[in-house]
Amino acid sequence: MFKTYEEALSWIHGTSVFGMKPGLKRMEWMLKRLGHPDKKIKAIHVAGTNGKGSTVTFLRNMLEANGQVVGTFTSPYIKTFNERISVNGEPISDEEILRLANTVYPLTLELEATEFGGPSEFEIITTMMFLYFGEGHADVVIVEVGLGGLLDSTNVVVPIVSAITTIGLDHTKILGETLPEIALQKAGIIKPGVPVVTGNIPEEAMQVIEKYAEEQGSEIERFSHDFSVSKWQTLPTWGEQFTFEDEHIYLNQLQIEMLGKHQIENAAVAIETLRIYSHKTGLAVSHEAMRRGLKQAFWPGRMEKINDEPLMILDGAHNEPAIRRLAETIKHDFSQQEIYLIFAALRDKALGPMLDVLTELPNVHLVLTSFDFPRAATIDDLSSYADSRTIMKEQWQEALVDTMKEMDESDIVLITGSLYFISEVRQTLLDSTEG
């Protein structure tokens, strides 16, 4: 058994050497031994290629504004490991992580001796989450899928409502090479008779989801079909304003403080998901609480402004679909300014297509770099995608310092390419300002 938080964390992270283990048999085995804590919670399950974290945040803030105690399970973390299991946005304590790890650890030893083999890191964390929330620490738990959906560890849960935010090409070696193949994996979270809300999804992927939902006898509410947004405008104060409408609700001049049209789409998915959740559970949700929750919602690393002069933005776009949405935001909001874009990514991502999108932007000066992470693309990995205009820097700290020397007052620094990358940058920069 573990005596300290550090020992527990070392064990949890140490299990990642076993790699990914698709399938739910190990999860089902552990949860059965724990008395099925997953069946003791009211859950909302959220999948999607991009937009999961923001959608979870919009949902959490609206529910909180309505007086609910809201549990969340998200990944990856930005600052501390404990963020992955949070209550009303506050990570659970080191003591709770230690207690939960000590409860789950003996089970993992037993599991290793079975035909199923030992659990992965994500399965351990997911089990800890269900164990914690099964004890009654939240009124509602919003569970974000780790990867895919059908075979994801979280897919043991039977939620009140599910949501699928977006479908795009990412993790293709695991989830499939085409949008329909990926859509089938994401649709795997749809449970018999449980309604599902879908975001702005390409038609070929949508057809797969609709067929799956029909087979499960699940009602489906589709963005731009069953609910919609209009009157979109970017606010001068950083954020967006829009009107939401479905056949039950009309909410005009809603405001969010996250930038980008894609965030309006995420917010719309969250509103529709909340409407269904409140209908199914009998929870009365006021429109005022929804407005307040949306405006308060903040998710680090999503077009996050961390400095005003010069303007410095962090964005977690980490695959081609997300980079395309980032490019749309640049064109819409920053077309008149020069942007120094510092890019680092994981080596298993579609680096070529991501960088092709960015090099097409006429006002972007591309700086390629790397960061301290085992799966990070090195400067050598990135060099084959560089052209004569591209700046190459071995370390991001050097890239940032040199970029700041080149810039004018009206220029922008935008740091992107990986959630792991911006997490490291964010921590370093915030620590330096606090110090």
Protein backbone atom coordinates (compact mmCIF):
# COMPACT_ATOMS: atom_id res chain seq x y z
CA MET A 1 0.00 0.00 0.00
CA PHE A 2 1.12 3.56 -0.63
CA LYS A 3 2.08 5.90 2.20
CA THR A 4 2.30 9.14 0.20
CA TYR A 5 0.56 10.88 -2.70
CA GLU A 6 3.84 10.77 -4.65
CA GLU A 7 4.06 6.98 -4.29
CA ALA A 8 0.47 6.59 -5.48
CA LEU A 9 1.04 8.86 -8.47
CA SER A 10 4.25 7.05 -9.38
CA TRP A 11 2.34 3.76 -9.42
CA ILE A 12 -0.52 5.18 -11.52
CA HIS A 13 1.86 6.68 -14.11
CA GLY A 14 4.02 3.54 -14.04
CA THR A 15 1.16 1.46 -15.39
CA SER A 16 1.30 3.41 -18.67
CA VAL A 17 4.16 1.14 -19.76
CA PHE A 18 1.51 -1.50 -20.45
CA GLY A 19 0.13 0.82 -23.13
CA MET A 20 -3.42 1.03 -24.39
CA LYS A 21 -5.73 -1.89 -23.83
CA PRO A 22 -9.01 -1.45 -25.69
CA GLY A 23 -12.07 -3.21 -24.32
CA LEU A 24 -14.23 -2.98 -21.22
CA LYS A 25 -13.66 -6.38 -19.57
CA ARG A 26 -11.09 -5.12 -17.06
CA MET A 27 -13.24 -2.10 -16.16
CA GLU A 28 -16.32 -4.28 -15.68
CA TRP A 29 -14.33 -6.72 -13.53
CA MET A 30 -12.99 -3.99 -11.21
CA LEU A 31 -16.28 -2.09 -10.93
CA LYS A 32 -18.16 -5.30 -10.10
CA ARG A 33 -15.70 -5.96 -7.26
CA LEU A 34 -16.29 -2.40 -6.01
CA GLY A 35 -20.07 -2.80 -5.99
CA HIS A 36 -20.71 -0.97 -9.29
CA PRO A 37 -20.12 2.65 -8.19
CA ASP A 38 -20.72 3.65 -11.83
CA LYS A 39 -24.39 2.74 -11.38
CA LYS A 40 -24.77 5.08 -8.38
CA ILE A 41 -24.24 8.35 -10.25
CA LYS A 42 -26.25 10.59 -12.57
CA ALA A 43 -23.94 11.04 -15.52
CA ILE A 44 -23.59 12.98 -18.76
CA HIS A 45 -21.17 11.31 -21.21
CA VAL A 46 -19.25 13.49 -23.71
CA ALA A 47 -17.29 12.22 -26.74
CA GLY A 48 -15.87 13.90 -29.84
CA THR A 49 -12.65 14.53 -31.76
CA ASN A 50 -12.43 18.12 -30.48
CA GLY A 51 -14.50 20.33 -28.20
CA LYS A 52 -15.06 17.83 -25.39
CA GLY A 53 -13.29 19.84 -22.70
CA SER A 54 -15.02 23.11 -23.60
CA THR A 55 -18.43 21.42 -23.78
CA VAL A 56 -17.86 19.83 -20.37
CA THR A 57 -16.92 23.26 -19.00
CA PHE A 58 -20.01 24.98 -20.39
CA LEU A 59 -22.19 22.21 -18.94
CA ARG A 60 -20.48 22.34 -15.56
CA ASN A 61 -20.80 26.09 -15.23
CA MET A 62 -24.49 26.13 -16.19
CA LEU A 63 -25.29 23.34 -13.73
CA GLU A 64 -23.23 25.03 -11.01
CA ALA A 65 -25.00 28.35 -11.62
CA ASN A 66 -28.22 26.44 -11.04
CA GLY A 67 -27.04 25.23 -7.62
CA GLN A 68 -25.81 21.74 -8.52
CA VAL A 69 -22.63 20.14 -7.19
CA VAL A 70 -20.93 19.00 -10.39
CA GLY A 71 -18.27 16.32 -10.74
CA THR A 72 -16.09 16.21 -13.84
CA PHE A 73 -13.70 13.68 -15.31
CA THR A 74 -11.42 15.20 -17.96
CA SER A 75 -8.07 14.66 -19.68
CA PRO A 76 -5.34 15.59 -20.13
CA TYR A 77 -4.66 17.86 -17.19
CA ILE A 78 -3.19 21.34 -17.63
CA LYS A 79 -1.61 22.03 -14.23
CA THR A 80 -2.03 19.14 -11.78
CA PHE A 81 -2.94 15.47 -12.15
CA ASN A 82 -5.78 15.86 -9.64
CA GLU A 83 -7.69 18.10 -12.10
CA ARG A 84 -8.84 14.97 -13.87
CA ILE A 85 -11.28 14.31 -11.02
CA SER A 86 -12.82 17.61 -9.92
CA VAL A 87 -15.85 18.90 -8.03
CA ASN A 88 -17.23 22.30 -9.09
CA GLY A 89 -13.98 22.89 -10.93
CA GLU A 90 -11.78 22.16 -7.89
CA PRO A 91 -9.41 19.18 -8.18
CA ILE A 92 -9.80 16.56 -5.45
CA SER A 93 -7.10 16.55 -2.77
CA ASP A 94 -3.84 14.63 -2.69
CA GLU A 95 -5.24 12.72 0.29
CA GLU A 96 -8.23 11.57 -1.76
CA ILE A 97 -5.98 10.44 -4.64
CA LEU A 98 -3.93 8.44 -2.11
CA ARG A 99 -7.03 6.89 -0.54
CA LEU A 100 -8.54 5.95 -3.90
CA ALA A 101 -5.26 4.51 -5.21
CA ASN A 102 -4.93 2.36 -2.08
CA THR A 103 -8.46 1.05 -2.63
CA VAL A 104 -7.90 0.21 -6.29
CA TYR A 105 -4.33 -1.13 -6.03
CA PRO A 106 -5.15 -4.55 -4.48
CA LEU A 107 -7.79 -5.09 -7.17
CA THR A 108 -5.24 -4.46 -9.93
CA LEU A 109 -2.98 -7.16 -8.47
CA GLU A 110 -5.86 -9.62 -8.54
CA LEU A 111 -6.76 -8.54 -12.06
CA GLU A 112 -3.21 -9.13 -13.30
CA ALA A 113 -3.56 -12.79 -12.32
CA THR A 114 -6.69 -13.25 -14.47
CA GLU A 115 -7.01 -13.86 -18.20
CA PHE A 116 -7.68 -10.13 -18.69
CA GLY A 117 -4.26 -8.96 -17.46
CA GLY A 118 -3.43 -5.81 -15.53
CA PRO A 119 -5.21 -2.50 -16.18
CA SER A 120 -3.83 0.51 -18.06
CA GLU A 121 -3.18 3.89 -16.43
CA PHE A 122 -6.42 5.29 -17.83
CA GLU A 123 -8.44 2.33 -16.56
CA ILE A 124 -7.04 2.86 -13.06
CA ILE A 125 -7.85 6.58 -13.10
CA THR A 126 -11.34 5.92 -14.49
CA THR A 127 -12.01 3.34 -11.77
CA MET A 128 -10.83 5.81 -9.11
CA MET A 129 -13.21 8.41 -10.56
CA PHE A 130 -16.23 6.10 -10.50
CA LEU A 131 -15.32 4.98 -6.98
CA TYR A 132 -15.10 8.59 -5.76
CA PHE A 133 -18.30 9.85 -7.34
CA GLY A 134 -20.14 6.65 -6.44
CA GLU A 135 -19.65 7.72 -2.82
CA GLY A 136 -21.99 10.66 -3.45
CA HIS A 137 -19.65 13.64 -3.78
CA ALA A 138 -21.64 15.24 -6.63
CA ASP A 139 -25.23 15.67 -7.80
CA VAL A 140 -24.22 15.05 -11.42
CA VAL A 141 -21.01 13.80 -13.03
CA ILE A 142 -19.88 14.89 -16.50
CA VAL A 143 -17.63 12.17 -17.91
CA GLU A 144 -15.33 13.01 -20.81
CA VAL A 145 -14.30 10.13 -23.07
CA GLY A 146 -10.55 9.53 -23.15
CA LEU A 147 -10.18 8.18 -26.68
CA GLY A 148 -12.83 7.14 -29.21
CA GLY A 149 -15.89 5.94 -27.34
CA LEU A 150 -16.93 2.36 -28.06
CA LEU A 151 -13.90 0.77 -26.37
CA ASP A 152 -13.01 3.65 -24.05
CA SER A 153 -12.75 2.87 -20.33
CA THR A 154 -15.50 5.38 -19.52
CA ASN A 155 -18.00 3.53 -21.71
CA VAL A 156 -19.17 1.33 -18.86
CA VAL A 157 -21.35 4.22 -17.70
CA VAL A 158 -25.03 4.44 -18.61
CA PRO A 159 -25.69 8.19 -18.62
CA ILE A 160 -28.86 10.27 -18.57
CA VAL A 161 -27.78 11.82 -21.90
CA SER A 162 -24.77 11.55 -24.22
CA ALA A 163 -23.13 14.18 -26.43
CA ILE A 164 -20.85 13.86 -29.45
CA THR A 165 -19.23 17.22 -30.18
CA THR A 166 -17.28 16.81 -33.43
CA ILE A 167 -15.90 14.13 -35.75
CA GLY A 168 -12.54 14.60 -37.47
CA LEU A 169 -9.43 12.67 -38.45
CA ASP A 170 -7.32 12.03 -35.36
CA HIS A 171 -5.86 8.90 -33.74
CA THR A 172 -6.42 7.23 -37.11
CA LYS A 173 -4.16 4.25 -36.31
CA ILE A 174 -6.48 3.37 -33.45
CA LEU A 175 -9.93 4.65 -34.46
CA GLY A 176 -9.88 4.24 -38.25
CA GLU A 177 -8.68 6.02 -41.38
CA THR A 178 -12.03 7.52 -42.47
CA LEU A 179 -14.68 9.76 -40.91
CA PRO A 180 -17.34 6.99 -40.96
CA GLU A 181 -14.96 4.60 -39.16
CA ILE A 182 -14.16 7.21 -36.52
CA ALA A 183 -17.85 8.13 -36.22
CA LEU A 184 -18.69 4.51 -35.44
CA GLN A 185 -16.20 4.52 -32.55
CA LYS A 186 -17.63 7.79 -31.17
CA ALA A 187 -21.22 6.58 -31.64
CA GLY A 188 -20.32 3.63 -29.43
CA ILE A 189 -21.15 5.73 -26.36
CA ILE A 190 -24.84 5.75 -27.34
CA LYS A 191 -26.71 3.41 -24.98
CA PRO A 192 -30.12 1.82 -25.62
CA GLY A 193 -32.85 4.40 -25.09
CA VAL A 194 -30.44 7.11 -23.94
CA PRO A 195 -30.79 10.36 -25.97
CA VAL A 196 -27.75 11.82 -27.73
CA VAL A 197 -26.88 15.38 -28.80
CA THR A 198 -24.56 15.92 -31.77
CA GLY A 199 -22.52 18.98 -32.74
CA ASN A 200 -21.36 20.30 -36.12
CA ILE A 201 -20.56 16.93 -37.72
CA PRO A 202 -19.85 16.16 -41.42
CA GLU A 203 -22.73 14.43 -43.22
CA GLU A 204 -20.90 11.16 -43.93
CA ALA A 205 -20.08 10.80 -40.22
CA MET A 206 -23.56 11.94 -39.18
CA GLN A 207 -25.19 9.15 -41.18
CA VAL A 208 -23.22 6.57 -39.18
CA ILE A 209 -24.25 8.15 -35.86
CA GLU A 210 -27.92 8.40 -36.89
CA LYS A 211 -27.97 4.72 -37.91
CA TYR A 212 -26.33 3.68 -34.63
CA ALA A 213 -28.76 5.78 -32.59
CA GLU A 214 -31.70 4.28 -34.45
CA GLU A 215 -30.44 0.75 -33.72
CA GLN A 216 -30.18 1.66 -30.03
CA GLY A 217 -33.65 3.23 -29.97
CA SER A 218 -32.10 6.54 -28.92
CA GLU A 219 -33.48 9.96 -29.79
CA ILE A 220 -30.96 12.22 -31.50
CA GLU A 221 -30.82 16.03 -31.37
CA ARG A 222 -28.63 17.47 -34.16
CA PHE A 223 -26.88 20.83 -34.40
CA SER A 224 -28.38 23.03 -37.17
CA HIS A 225 -31.31 20.63 -37.47
CA ASP A 226 -32.98 20.27 -34.07
CA PHE A 227 -31.23 23.21 -32.40
CA SER A 228 -29.38 26.15 -33.90
CA VAL A 229 -27.40 29.33 -33.31
CA SER A 230 -27.79 32.70 -35.04
CA LYS A 231 -26.75 36.36 -34.73
CA TRP A 232 -23.14 35.40 -34.03
CA GLN A 233 -20.75 38.25 -33.38
CA THR A 234 -17.33 38.53 -31.77
CA LEU A 235 -17.24 40.86 -28.77
CA PRO A 236 -14.60 43.60 -28.43
CA THR A 237 -14.09 42.39 -24.84
CA TRP A 238 -12.81 38.92 -25.96
CA GLY A 239 -15.53 36.38 -26.50
CA GLU A 240 -18.63 35.70 -28.58
CA GLN A 241 -22.31 36.59 -28.56
CA PHE A 242 -25.07 34.51 -30.15
CA THR A 243 -28.70 33.44 -29.99
CA PHE A 244 -29.68 29.81 -29.28
CA GLU A 245 -32.95 28.23 -30.32
CA ASP A 246 -34.68 24.87 -30.32
CA GLU A 247 -38.37 24.00 -30.18
CA HIS A 248 -38.39 24.44 -26.38
CA ILE A 249 -35.98 27.32 -25.68
CA TYR A 250 -35.12 30.71 -27.18
CA LEU A 251 -32.13 32.44 -25.60
CA ASN A 252 -30.96 35.67 -27.22
CA GLN A 253 -27.69 37.58 -26.81
CA LEU A 254 -25.91 34.81 -24.92
CA GLN A 255 -22.27 35.58 -24.20
CA ILE A 256 -19.23 33.35 -23.76
CA GLU A 257 -15.69 34.41 -22.96
CA MET A 258 -14.08 31.74 -25.13
CA LEU A 259 -13.09 32.93 -28.59
CA GLY A 260 -14.05 31.25 -31.89
CA LYS A 261 -17.14 30.11 -33.75
CA HIS A 262 -16.39 26.53 -32.75
CA GLN A 263 -16.87 27.55 -29.10
CA ILE A 264 -20.38 28.79 -29.94
CA GLU A 265 -21.08 25.35 -31.40
CA ASN A 266 -19.70 23.69 -28.24
CA ALA A 267 -21.87 25.98 -26.09
CA ALA A 268 -24.94 25.09 -28.17
CA VAL A 269 -24.28 21.37 -27.69
CA ALA A 270 -23.95 22.01 -23.94
CA ILE A 271 -27.26 23.94 -23.79
CA GLU A 272 -29.16 21.23 -25.67
CA THR A 273 -27.56 18.50 -23.54
CA LEU A 274 -28.53 20.35 -20.37
CA ARG A 275 -32.10 20.81 -21.62
CA ILE A 276 -32.44 17.05 -22.10
CA TYR A 277 -30.75 16.26 -18.77
CA SER A 278 -33.10 18.62 -16.91
CA HIS A 279 -36.13 17.13 -18.68
CA LYS A 280 -35.08 13.55 -17.89
CA THR A 281 -34.22 14.22 -14.23
CA GLY A 282 -36.88 16.80 -13.41
CA LEU A 283 -34.23 19.40 -12.56
CA ALA A 284 -35.60 22.90 -13.01
CA VAL A 285 -32.95 25.00 -14.77
CA SER A 286 -33.48 28.75 -15.04
CA HIS A 287 -32.54 30.62 -18.20
CA GLU A 288 -30.74 33.16 -16.01
CA ALA A 289 -28.53 30.39 -14.58
CA MET A 290 -27.75 29.17 -18.10
CA ARG A 291 -26.73 32.67 -19.17
CA ARG A 292 -24.60 33.19 -16.08
CA GLY A 293 -22.95 29.78 -16.38
CA LEU A 294 -22.06 30.25 -20.04
CA LYS A 295 -20.52 33.67 -19.37
CA GLN A 296 -18.48 32.34 -16.44
CA ALA A 297 -17.16 29.29 -18.28
CA PHE A 298 -13.38 29.21 -18.61
CA TRP A 299 -11.23 26.35 -19.89
CA PRO A 300 -7.45 26.96 -19.88
CA GLY A 301 -5.55 26.72 -23.12
CA ARG A 302 -8.49 27.40 -25.46
CA MET A 303 -7.64 30.70 -27.19
CA GLU A 304 -6.55 31.78 -23.72
CA LYS A 305 -5.12 35.28 -23.45
CA ILE A 306 -2.28 35.13 -20.93
CA ASN A 307 -0.72 38.52 -21.63
CA ASP A 308 -1.98 41.84 -22.99
CA GLU A 309 1.16 43.68 -24.09
CA PRO A 310 2.22 42.03 -26.25
CA LEU A 311 -0.93 39.99 -26.81
CA MET A 312 -0.03 36.37 -26.09
CA ILE A 313 -2.49 33.53 -26.69
CA LEU A 314 -2.35 29.81 -25.87
CA ASP A 315 -4.48 27.39 -27.86
CA GLY A 316 -4.60 23.61 -27.51
CA ALA A 317 -5.32 22.81 -31.18
CA HIS A 318 -3.57 19.44 -31.55
CA ASN A 319 -4.88 17.83 -34.73
CA GLU A 320 -5.80 18.90 -38.25
CA PRO A 321 -9.53 19.61 -37.59
CA ALA A 322 -8.67 21.78 -34.56
CA ILE A 323 -5.94 23.63 -36.48
CA ARG A 324 -8.48 24.38 -39.23
CA ARG A 325 -10.84 25.90 -36.64
CA LEU A 326 -7.91 27.90 -35.24
CA ALA A 327 -7.15 29.18 -38.74
CA GLU A 328 -10.81 30.25 -39.11
CA THR A 329 -10.56 32.22 -35.87
CA ILE A 330 -7.32 33.89 -37.01
CA LYS A 331 -8.94 34.91 -40.31
CA HIS A 332 -12.07 36.21 -38.57
CA ASP A 333 -10.53 38.02 -35.60
CA PHE A 334 -6.87 38.76 -36.34
CA SER A 335 -6.54 39.21 -40.11
CA GLN A 336 -5.16 42.75 -39.71
CA GLN A 337 -2.33 41.80 -37.34
CA GLU A 338 0.96 39.97 -37.76
CA ILE A 339 0.97 36.69 -35.84
CA TYR A 340 4.09 34.92 -34.65
CA LEU A 341 2.89 31.35 -34.25
CA ILE A 342 5.09 29.10 -32.10
CA PHE A 343 4.23 25.47 -32.91
CA ALA A 344 5.20 22.20 -31.23
CA ALA A 345 3.31 18.91 -31.40
CA LEU A 346 3.40 15.19 -30.71
CA ARG A 347 5.22 13.17 -33.34
CA ASP A 348 2.27 10.82 -33.96
CA LYS A 349 0.02 13.66 -35.16
CA ALA A 350 -0.63 14.62 -38.81
CA LEU A 351 2.15 17.20 -38.77
CA GLY A 352 2.18 17.87 -42.52
CA PRO A 353 -1.56 18.64 -42.89
CA MET A 354 -1.52 20.73 -39.69
CA LEU A 355 1.38 22.87 -40.87
CA ASP A 356 -0.02 23.15 -44.41
CA VAL A 357 -3.10 24.88 -42.95
CA LEU A 358 -0.97 27.35 -40.99
CA THR A 359 1.45 28.20 -43.81
CA GLU A 360 -1.51 29.24 -45.98
CA LEU A 361 -2.27 32.14 -43.62
CA PRO A 362 -0.60 35.24 -45.10
CA ASN A 363 -0.13 37.06 -41.78
CA VAL A 364 1.38 34.14 -39.87
CA HIS A 365 5.13 33.84 -39.18
CA LEU A 366 5.67 30.18 -38.33
CA VAL A 367 8.18 29.19 -35.64
CA LEU A 368 8.72 25.42 -35.21
CA THR A 369 10.10 24.13 -31.94
CA SER A 370 9.95 21.27 -29.41
CA PHE A 371 9.27 20.68 -25.72
CA ASP A 372 10.09 18.32 -22.89
CA PHE A 373 7.78 15.34 -23.41
CA PRO A 374 8.57 11.74 -24.45
CA ARG A 375 6.24 11.79 -27.48
CA ALA A 376 7.09 15.33 -28.61
CA ALA A 377 8.17 15.82 -32.23
CA THR A 378 11.80 16.94 -32.32
CA ILE A 379 13.05 19.82 -34.41
CA ASP A 380 14.42 17.17 -36.83
CA ASP A 381 10.94 15.61 -37.11
CA LEU A 382 9.52 19.02 -38.01
CA SER A 383 12.31 20.22 -40.33
CA SER A 384 10.98 18.37 -43.39
CA TYR A 385 7.81 20.50 -43.20
CA ALA A 386 9.67 23.82 -43.10
CA ASP A 387 10.04 26.22 -46.01
CA SER A 388 12.32 29.20 -46.50
CA ARG A 389 10.10 31.44 -44.35
CA THR A 390 9.90 29.04 -41.41
CA ILE A 391 11.95 29.75 -38.28
CA MET A 392 13.36 26.71 -36.45
CA LYS A 393 14.30 26.74 -32.75
CA GLU A 394 15.43 23.73 -30.73
CA GLN A 395 13.67 24.79 -27.51
CA TRP A 396 10.42 26.74 -27.12
CA GLN A 397 11.92 29.04 -24.47
CA GLU A 398 14.49 30.26 -26.99
CA ALA A 399 11.78 30.53 -29.65
CA LEU A 400 9.67 32.73 -27.40
CA VAL A 401 12.54 35.03 -26.35
CA ASP A 402 13.71 35.52 -29.95
CA THR A 403 10.14 36.06 -31.17
CA MET A 404 9.54 38.80 -28.59
CA LYS A 405 12.61 40.64 -29.91
CA GLU A 406 11.25 40.54 -33.48
CA MET A 407 7.73 41.74 -32.74
CA ASP A 408 6.10 45.13 -32.95
CA GLU A 409 3.64 46.31 -30.28
CA SER A 410 0.60 45.39 -32.36
CA ASP A 411 1.83 41.87 -33.20
CA ILE A 412 0.52 38.71 -31.56
CA VAL A 413 2.25 35.62 -30.16
CA LEU A 414 0.13 32.48 -30.59
CA ILE A 415 1.44 29.25 -29.04
CA THR A 416 -0.22 26.03 -30.22
CA GLY A 417 0.10 22.45 -31.54
CA SER A 418 -0.42 20.27 -28.46
CA LEU A 419 -2.27 20.37 -25.16
CA TYR A 420 0.84 18.92 -23.51
CA PHE A 421 2.94 21.68 -25.05
CA ILE A 422 0.74 24.58 -23.95
CA SER A 423 0.43 23.00 -20.50
CA GLU A 424 4.22 23.20 -20.12
CA VAL A 425 4.35 26.75 -21.53
CA ARG A 426 1.45 27.91 -19.39
CA GLN A 427 2.94 26.53 -16.19
CA THR A 428 6.34 28.09 -16.91
CA LEU A 429 4.96 31.53 -17.82
CA LEU A 430 2.48 31.71 -14.96
CA ASP A 431 5.11 30.58 -12.45
CA SER A 432 7.45 33.33 -13.68
CA THR A 433 4.77 36.03 -13.32
CA GLU A 434 3.75 34.78 -9.87
CA GLY A 435 7.39 34.60 -8.82
